[in-house]
């Protein structure tokens, strides 16, 4: 069976500078994409920008720009962020591209053909900032203004002619789908949220707007533009050449394996998207994973609260591997998590510099000094050697399962544990004290610790690719050749070849930095 894997990030509104929340969704998706490649999968990893709708039109006006020109500029900053974050996305889609336009029109026509669309009038609350309709019980008053209870953004009363999608008629089929596919929505708490919401009853959904024009016009009635969420969600298939369902990309990669999203956009992905797809008679994605929010001072990071930690500033100062590691280690993926510069520095110092970084540096320099800079061959391993190596290998299937259930925190906990154990092993085995009286023993210790550094580096590779590629490269293992099978392979080292120089991996951060 072909081992294909399709993973997506949300497509971002290019309405302002990218912030840590955006960086987080993308880094998380990138880690899974990289891991699946290590497992030997042919991966398609998609990200991009969501460029239509009232929010973007408003923002462009504020900046005195034509919306397309405005998007061209800001979309570039998101595209360049993919490089800064060291993402391995295979494609970057913009909803203003022709390939996407075609796809949205096709979906619209499919929904018309299936009898799921009708014309009526919408009157209700709308948040431009969330591009979302809200029911009366989902809003509250705050300082004289109506706001959404869930997002806190201001809502306005809208009354306009609108096309509707018969969402209500998909309620039972959605519930059945969630019941048949227990892992469609993860984590479990989000699944429960969605089930409850759907069971309460679904109303038909307004899927066109007439009070502005920045969007894809409704076929045969261009007074209307297609609701930006119907437009945006379609990106996941337009990037696969849909409506050309015979295309290799579509055939190999649809349905998607996992859509990584933030919890604030769960309803769109876990309710609307599958309903649209069912109505269009297309297969549904296998999973939607809703991660929590990155908080700063226990509040959601947002422009209006002024509590934004700028990912680019942090990367410039501390490095991208450092940021990737910190976000994954300290924030529990399914839950909200606070981040701070103080914790980031502690994490860099304790986990990266003192633990993994220091271990690599010590072992490499010991080998340089004592073994002509070549990894010694093993001859006879003793119990403590085998215990160290086997503990990692025997846990490999567990580790793969963590990743495949998006349980990044358990994954990293276990890998960091291996690294602590390796440090302890090196200290306890004291190769320096046996080098004279038992050089064979010293060689075995060095083989074992290098084997362990290799394996830990492979497992950390999706999270901190730059540092681990340096380590593996210094061992003469090319990063083109890294995969999980290399963990099982104890004959990977070239014992005749000298190690390459290993630069400092992580500099410790001093207090005033
Ligand atoms: N354009 C829509 C997504 C369409 S997908 C078909 C959108 N864009 S967004 O730019 O507002 O947000 C994109 C993602 O960033 C969302 O998943 C959102 O949850 C995430 N984050 C934005 N702020 C966040 C935090 N403070 N913390 C974590 N992620 C949050 O929504």
XYZ file of N, CA and C in Angstrom, residues 86 128 136 138 164 281 288:
21
model
N 11.656 27.396 9.409
C 12.271 26.167 8.896
C 11.214 25.091 8.617
N -16.722 40.431 12.084
C -15.831 40.559 10.927
C -14.458 39.986 11.294
N -27.734 34.441 19.262
C -27.980 35.355 20.382
C -27.291 34.862 21.675
N -24.698 33.260 22.030
C -23.231 33.179 21.949
C -22.572 34.550 22.109
N -28.154 30.192 1.566
C -27.962 29.354 2.755
C -27.596 27.932 2.350
N -20.486 15.118 -1.991
C -20.178 13.690 -2.211
C -18.688 13.435 -2.358
N -9.181 16.014 12.469
C -9.001 17.440 12.724
C -8.434 17.539 14.136
